[in-house]
Coordinates of C-alpha atoms and ligand atoms in Angstrom, one line a residue:
M155 CA 9.2 -23.9 15.3
K156 CA 10.9 -20.6 15.7
A157 CA 11.1 -18.3 18.6
L158 CA 12.5 -14.4 18.1
I159 CA 14.0 -13.3 21.0
N160 CA 15.6 -10.0 22.9
G161 CA 13.7 -7.7 20.4
K162 CA 10.9 -5.3 21.1
I163 CA 8.0 -6.6 19.6
L164 CA 5.8 -4.0 17.8
L165 CA 1.9 -5.1 18.6
K166 CA -1.1 -3.3 17.3
D167 CA -1.6 -1.1 20.4
G168 CA 1.9 -1.2 22.4
I169 CA 5.2 -2.7 22.9
W170 CA 6.4 -5.7 24.5
E171 CA 9.9 -6.3 25.7
D172 CA 11.8 -9.6 27.2
K173 CA 9.5 -11.7 25.7
G174 CA 9.7 -14.2 22.8
L175 CA 7.4 -14.4 19.4
L176 CA 7.1 -17.9 18.5
I177 CA 6.3 -18.5 14.8
D178 CA 6.4 -21.6 12.3
E179 CA 3.9 -20.1 9.2
K180 CA 1.8 -18.6 11.6
I181 CA 2.1 -16.6 15.0
R182 CA 2.0 -19.2 17.4
G183 CA 2.6 -17.2 20.5
I184 CA 4.3 -14.5 22.5
C185 CA 6.1 -16.2 26.0
D186 CA 8.1 -15.1 28.7
K187 CA 11.7 -15.5 28.0
K188 CA 12.0 -17.5 31.3
D189 CA 9.6 -20.0 30.0
L190 CA 11.0 -20.3 26.5
Y191 CA 12.6 -23.8 27.4
K192 CA 8.8 -25.0 27.3
E193 CA 8.2 -24.2 24.2
N194 CA 10.6 -26.7 21.9
A195 CA 11.8 -24.1 19.6
E196 CA 13.8 -25.7 17.3
E197 CA 15.3 -22.2 16.2
I198 CA 16.3 -19.9 18.7
I199 CA 17.0 -16.4 16.6
D200 CA 18.8 -13.7 18.7
V201 CA 17.4 -10.0 17.2
K202 CA 20.1 -8.1 19.3
G203 CA 17.5 -5.5 20.8
C204 CA 16.3 -4.8 17.5
Y205 CA 12.2 -4.3 16.9
I206 CA 10.2 -7.2 15.7
S207 CA 7.3 -5.8 13.8
P208 CA 4.3 -6.9 11.1
G209 CA 5.5 -6.8 7.9
F210 CA 4.9 -4.1 6.0
I211 CA 1.7 -4.0 3.3
D212 CA 1.7 -1.8 0.3
I213 CA -1.7 -1.2 -1.3
H214 CA -0.5 1.5 -4.0
I215 CA 3.1 0.2 -6.2
H216 CA 3.5 0.3 -9.4
G217 CA 7.0 -0.8 -9.8
S218 CA 10.6 -0.9 -8.5
G219 CA 14.0 -2.6 -9.3
G220 CA 13.9 -1.1 -13.0
S221 CA 10.6 -3.0 -13.0
D222 CA 6.7 -2.4 -13.5
T223 CA 3.6 -3.7 -13.1
M224 CA 2.6 -2.8 -16.4
D225 CA 5.5 -4.7 -18.3
G226 CA 2.8 -7.5 -18.2
T227 CA 5.2 -9.9 -16.9
V228 CA 5.8 -12.6 -13.6
E229 CA 9.7 -11.3 -14.4
A230 CA 8.9 -7.8 -13.6
L231 CA 6.8 -8.7 -11.0
K232 CA 9.1 -10.7 -9.3
M233 CA 12.0 -8.1 -9.6
I234 CA 9.2 -5.8 -7.6
S235 CA 8.9 -8.4 -4.9
N236 CA 12.5 -9.2 -4.1
T237 CA 13.0 -5.1 -4.2
I238 CA 10.3 -4.1 -1.8
L239 CA 11.2 -6.9 0.3
V240 CA 14.3 -5.5 1.5
N241 CA 12.6 -2.7 3.1
G242 CA 10.0 -4.4 5.2
T243 CA 7.4 -4.8 2.1
T244 CA 5.8 -8.6 2.8
G245 CA 2.5 -8.3 1.0
F246 CA 1.6 -5.6 -1.8
L247 CA -0.8 -5.1 -4.8
P248 CA 0.8 -4.3 -7.9
T249 CA -0.7 -1.0 -9.5
T250 CA -1.8 -0.7 -13.2
M251 CA -1.9 2.4 -15.1
T252 CA -4.4 3.9 -17.2
M253 CA -3.2 2.3 -20.9
D254 CA -4.6 0.5 -23.7
M255 CA -7.1 -2.3 -22.5
P256 CA -5.3 -5.2 -23.8
V257 CA -2.3 -3.9 -22.3
I258 CA -3.8 -3.7 -18.3
H259 CA -5.7 -7.2 -18.9
K260 CA -1.7 -8.4 -20.1
A261 CA -0.5 -7.1 -16.9
L262 CA -3.7 -8.6 -15.2
E263 CA -2.8 -12.2 -17.0
A264 CA 0.5 -12.2 -15.3
V265 CA -0.6 -11.2 -11.8
K266 CA -2.9 -14.1 -11.9
K267 CA -0.3 -16.5 -12.8
A268 CA 2.4 -15.5 -10.4
T269 CA -0.2 -15.6 -7.7
T270 CA -0.1 -19.1 -8.3
M271 CA 3.7 -19.8 -8.4
E272 CA 6.4 -20.8 -5.9
W273 CA 7.4 -16.8 -4.6
S274 CA 10.5 -15.7 -2.5
G275 CA 9.7 -12.4 -2.2
A276 CA 6.8 -9.9 -1.2
K277 CA 3.5 -11.5 -1.7
I278 CA 1.0 -10.2 -3.8
L279 CA -2.1 -10.1 -2.7
G280 CA -4.0 -8.9 -5.6
V281 CA -4.2 -5.7 -7.6
H282 CA -4.6 -2.1 -7.4
M283 CA -6.3 -0.8 -10.7
E284 CA -5.4 2.8 -10.9
G285 CA -7.9 3.7 -14.0
P286 CA -8.2 3.8 -16.7
F287 CA -11.8 5.5 -15.4
I288 CA -10.4 8.6 -14.1
N289 CA -11.2 12.4 -15.0
K290 CA -8.9 13.7 -17.5
K291 CA -8.7 17.0 -15.6
F292 CA -6.9 15.1 -13.0
K293 CA -5.1 12.4 -14.9
G294 CA -1.3 13.4 -13.2
A295 CA 0.8 10.9 -14.2
Q296 CA -2.1 8.7 -16.5
R297 CA -2.3 8.8 -20.1
E298 CA -5.0 10.7 -21.3
D299 CA -6.1 9.3 -24.7
Y300 CA -6.4 5.7 -22.8
I301 CA -9.0 7.3 -20.5
I302 CA -12.6 5.5 -20.4
K303 CA -15.9 5.6 -19.3
P304 CA -16.6 2.8 -16.4
N305 CA -17.3 -0.3 -18.3
Y306 CA -18.2 -3.7 -15.7
E307 CA -17.3 -6.0 -18.6
F308 CA -13.7 -4.7 -18.4
I309 CA -13.2 -6.2 -15.4
K310 CA -15.2 -8.7 -15.0
D311 CA -12.5 -11.5 -15.5
Y312 CA -10.7 -10.5 -13.2
V313 CA -12.9 -9.6 -10.0
D314 CA -11.1 -12.4 -8.3
I315 CA -7.5 -10.6 -7.9
I316 CA -8.9 -6.9 -8.0
K317 CA -8.8 -5.5 -4.5
I318 CA -8.7 -1.7 -5.1
I319 CA -10.0 0.4 -8.5
T320 CA -9.7 4.1 -8.1
M321 CA -12.0 6.1 -10.3
A322 CA -13.9 9.4 -10.6
P323 CA -17.6 8.9 -9.5
E324 CA -18.4 12.0 -11.7
I325 CA -17.8 10.3 -15.0
E326 CA -21.1 9.1 -16.8
G327 CA -22.1 5.5 -16.3
S328 CA -20.5 5.7 -12.7
R329 CA -23.3 4.6 -10.7
A330 CA -24.0 1.7 -12.8
F331 CA -20.6 0.8 -13.0
I332 CA -20.0 1.4 -8.3
E333 CA -23.6 -1.1 -8.1
S334 CA -22.1 -4.0 -10.3
V335 CA -18.8 -3.8 -8.6
K336 CA -20.6 -4.0 -5.2
K337 CA -23.1 -6.6 -6.2
R338 CA -20.6 -8.7 -8.2
S339 CA -17.3 -8.5 -6.6
N340 CA -15.2 -7.4 -3.1
A341 CA -13.1 -4.7 -4.8
V342 CA -12.7 -1.7 -2.6
L343 CA -14.2 1.0 -4.8
S344 CA -11.2 4.2 -3.9
I345 CA -12.1 7.8 -5.4
G346 CA -9.0 9.4 -7.3
H347 CA -8.0 11.4 -10.5
S348 CA -11.3 12.9 -9.6
N349 CA -12.8 16.3 -10.7
A350 CA -16.0 15.8 -8.5
T351 CA -17.4 18.3 -6.3
Y352 CA -18.2 18.0 -2.6
E353 CA -21.4 16.8 -3.4
E354 CA -20.9 14.6 -6.0
A355 CA -17.9 13.0 -4.1
M356 CA -20.2 12.5 -0.5
E357 CA -23.1 11.0 -3.0
A358 CA -20.7 8.6 -4.6
I359 CA -19.6 7.5 -0.9
E360 CA -22.6 7.0 -0.1
A361 CA -23.1 4.8 -3.3
G362 CA -20.3 2.6 -2.1
I363 CA -17.1 4.6 -2.6
S364 CA -15.1 3.5 0.9
H365 CA -11.7 4.6 -0.1
S366 CA -9.4 7.6 -1.7
T367 CA -6.4 7.5 -3.4
H368 CA -3.3 9.4 -2.4
L369 CA -5.5 11.8 -0.5
F370 CA -4.4 15.5 -1.6
N371 CA -3.1 14.5 -5.0
A372 CA -4.8 14.2 -8.1
M373 CA -8.5 15.1 -6.6
T374 CA -10.3 18.7 -5.8
P375 CA -8.9 20.6 -3.2
L376 CA -9.9 21.5 -0.1
Q377 CA -11.1 25.2 -0.5
H378 CA -13.0 26.9 2.2
R379 CA -16.1 27.7 -0.3
N380 CA -15.6 24.7 -2.3
P381 CA -14.2 21.9 0.0
G382 CA -14.3 19.7 -3.0
V383 CA -13.0 15.8 -3.2
V384 CA -10.8 16.2 -0.1
G385 CA -13.1 18.1 2.0
A386 CA -15.3 14.8 1.6
V387 CA -12.9 12.4 2.6
F388 CA -12.4 14.8 5.9
N389 CA -16.3 15.0 6.4
S390 CA -16.6 10.5 5.8
N391 CA -15.6 7.9 7.1
I392 CA -13.6 6.6 4.4
T393 CA -10.1 5.6 4.3
C394 CA -7.3 7.3 2.7
E395 CA -3.9 6.7 1.5
L396 CA -1.1 9.1 1.8
I397 CA 2.3 9.3 -0.1
A398 CA 4.6 10.4 3.4
D399 CA 7.3 10.8 1.1
K400 CA 7.4 15.1 2.1
I401 CA 7.1 15.8 -1.7
H402 CA 3.7 14.9 -2.8
V403 CA 1.9 16.2 0.2
H404 CA 3.7 19.5 2.6
P405 CA 5.0 17.4 5.7
E406 CA 3.0 19.6 8.1
L407 CA -0.1 18.3 6.9
F408 CA 0.7 14.9 8.2
K409 CA -0.3 15.9 11.8
F410 CA -3.3 17.3 10.5
I411 CA -4.6 14.1 8.6
L412 CA -3.9 11.9 11.3
K413 CA -5.9 14.1 13.8
V414 CA -9.0 14.0 11.4
K415 CA -9.3 10.7 10.0
G416 CA -7.8 9.0 13.1
Q417 CA -5.1 6.1 13.4
D418 CA -7.8 3.6 11.8
R419 CA -8.3 5.2 8.7
L420 CA -5.1 5.9 7.2
A421 CA -3.0 4.1 5.0
L422 CA 1.0 5.0 4.0
I423 CA 1.6 4.0 0.5
T424 CA 4.3 4.4 -1.4
D425 CA 3.2 5.0 -5.4
A426 CA 6.6 3.9 -6.3
M427 CA 7.4 3.6 -9.7
R428 CA 10.5 1.5 -11.6
A429 CA 12.9 3.9 -10.7
G430 CA 12.2 2.9 -6.9
C431 CA 15.7 1.6 -5.2
M432 CA 17.5 2.3 -8.4
K433 CA 19.8 5.2 -9.4
E434 CA 18.6 8.7 -10.5
G435 CA 17.9 9.5 -14.2
M436 CA 15.2 8.7 -16.9
Y437 CA 12.6 6.2 -16.7
E438 CA 9.3 5.4 -18.3
L439 CA 6.1 5.4 -16.1
G440 CA 2.6 4.1 -18.0
G441 CA 3.8 5.1 -21.6
Q442 CA 5.4 8.3 -20.7
P443 CA 9.1 9.3 -20.2
V444 CA 10.2 10.0 -16.3
L445 CA 12.8 12.2 -14.9
V446 CA 13.7 11.0 -11.2
K447 CA 15.9 13.5 -9.9
E448 CA 16.5 14.9 -6.5
G449 CA 14.2 12.4 -5.1
K450 CA 11.3 13.5 -7.2
A451 CA 9.7 11.7 -10.2
Q452 CA 8.2 13.8 -13.2
L453 CA 7.1 14.4 -16.5
E454 CA 8.1 16.4 -18.7
D455 CA 5.5 18.7 -17.9
G456 CA 6.6 18.8 -14.3
S457 CA 3.3 16.7 -13.3
L458 CA 4.3 14.1 -10.2
A459 CA 4.9 10.7 -11.8
G460 CA 5.1 8.4 -9.0
S461 CA 7.5 8.3 -6.2
I462 CA 10.9 6.5 -5.7
L463 CA 9.9 6.2 -1.9
T464 CA 10.3 2.8 0.4
L465 CA 7.4 2.0 3.3
N466 CA 10.1 1.7 5.3
Q467 CA 11.5 5.2 4.6
A468 CA 7.5 6.9 5.0
V469 CA 7.5 5.1 8.5
K470 CA 10.5 6.9 9.4
N471 CA 9.2 10.4 7.9
F472 CA 6.1 10.0 9.3
V473 CA 7.6 9.4 12.7
E474 CA 9.6 12.4 12.5
I475 CA 7.1 14.6 11.3
T476 CA 4.1 13.3 13.8
K477 CA 6.2 12.1 16.7
A478 CA 3.4 9.4 17.0
P479 CA 4.7 6.3 18.6
L480 CA 6.2 3.8 16.7
Y481 CA 3.3 1.0 17.2
E482 CA 0.8 3.6 16.1
V483 CA 2.8 4.3 12.6
I484 CA 3.6 0.6 12.1
N485 CA -0.3 0.4 12.1
L486 CA -0.8 2.6 9.2
V487 CA 1.8 0.1 6.9
S488 CA 0.7 -3.1 8.1
L489 CA -3.3 -3.2 9.8
N490 CA -4.5 -0.4 8.2
P491 CA -3.6 -1.6 4.7
A492 CA -4.6 -5.4 5.9
R493 CA -7.8 -4.0 6.6
I494 CA -9.0 -1.9 3.9
I495 CA -8.2 -4.7 1.7
G496 CA -10.6 -7.1 4.0
I497 CA -7.4 -9.6 5.3
E498 CA -7.5 -8.4 8.6
G499 CA -8.2 -11.7 9.8
E500 CA -5.1 -13.3 8.1
K501 CA -2.2 -10.1 8.4
G502 CA -1.3 -7.1 9.3
S503 CA -0.4 -7.5 12.5
I504 CA 1.3 -9.8 15.3
E505 CA -1.8 -11.8 16.8
V506 CA -2.0 -15.4 17.5
G507 CA -3.1 -17.2 14.2
K508 CA -2.1 -14.7 11.9
D509 CA 0.6 -15.6 9.3
A510 CA 4.1 -15.3 10.3
D511 CA 4.9 -12.1 8.1
I512 CA 7.7 -10.7 10.6
I513 CA 10.2 -7.8 9.9
V514 CA 13.0 -7.1 12.4
F515 CA 14.5 -3.6 12.0
D516 CA 16.8 -1.7 13.7
E517 CA 16.1 2.1 14.9
N518 CA 17.0 4.1 11.4
I519 CA 14.0 0.9 10.2
E520 CA 16.2 -0.6 8.6
M521 CA 15.9 -4.1 7.8
K522 CA 17.7 -7.1 9.7
M523 CA 15.4 -9.6 9.1
V524 CA 12.4 -10.7 6.9
F525 CA 9.7 -13.5 7.3
V526 CA 7.0 -14.0 5.0
E527 CA 4.9 -17.0 6.0
G528 CA 7.6 -18.4 8.3
C529 CA 9.9 -18.3 5.8
R530 CA 13.5 -16.2 6.4
R531 CA 13.7 -14.5 3.1
L532 CA 16.3 -11.5 4.3
G533 CA 18.9 -12.0 7.0
D534 CA 21.6 -14.6 7.7
K535 CA 20.9 -17.7 9.2
Ligands
ZN830 ZN1 -0.3 5.4 -8.6

């Protein structure tokens, strides 16, 4: 067992100081410093006043470090996983794009294979399928020529790894698809890249949609006589994602979203593409050229094409803008995403019995140490 001492422990409802955190592959306990000697810890790790936090979980990320989920290889997934670990992400959903069916299947196969392998980076927790069942009108950076009608047959061999499916529920065949998914899998259905009216969105939520993909981006906006998908997200209990890079959504809306959706129904995501953690320049996303310049990733027509955000930066941005306490913002990148994909019993917060996905960071949310299921993956011994 290891004991992390001299840190500020970020719990889901507050911060504890002057305690020791005991971990092996699981979180074993929190004890007073004076009682540490009773606990037989083999290794005492002094974190020197830094924060001790649950690891971040990114439920929407395409790529990083020059690699993309759609490369369809285990090597690409490894690269993404090792790069995002450095910024505190200990678990993630590699996210597919709208492409030709065999290309998506190849990417899903690679994820399946990767989840059975020895792994040193952030853990793959499943897949987020973004498309191809979306609306051409709100395709964003997705390729229009590969958009198809929803079809359960298309995903049936992968329901064990698919955790989230982004879809436009106004598209023909959606109702039957939603029913099949609800009946035969645990995948979370998310409204996104959608041209639905407010009424269509509310009906879809009634039918089983429980999440929304990058709120405000690629969906019908909120207008006073036409509340759209955004209005439906605000007027229902579904959860939502936010790309908190201050580019995809105006930062002054962060407070508003938090106020309306509450602390339990919002997850910060990166939606990062392969240029994440890389130099600016020309890249590719979903088969299209992307220029990354001044912190923005854009297609030739100017559409935003994912981001180069990291989750620690998202936390920083969100704290700076909303002035919410740090432990509350940490829940938006740990507990909430874990809850959304149904793994809050194992991950997402510092609680006894959960996996020891623990990160140690300073006042600037820069990582000093990262532990995935108790193994130290970043930070010198
Ligand atoms: Zn995306």
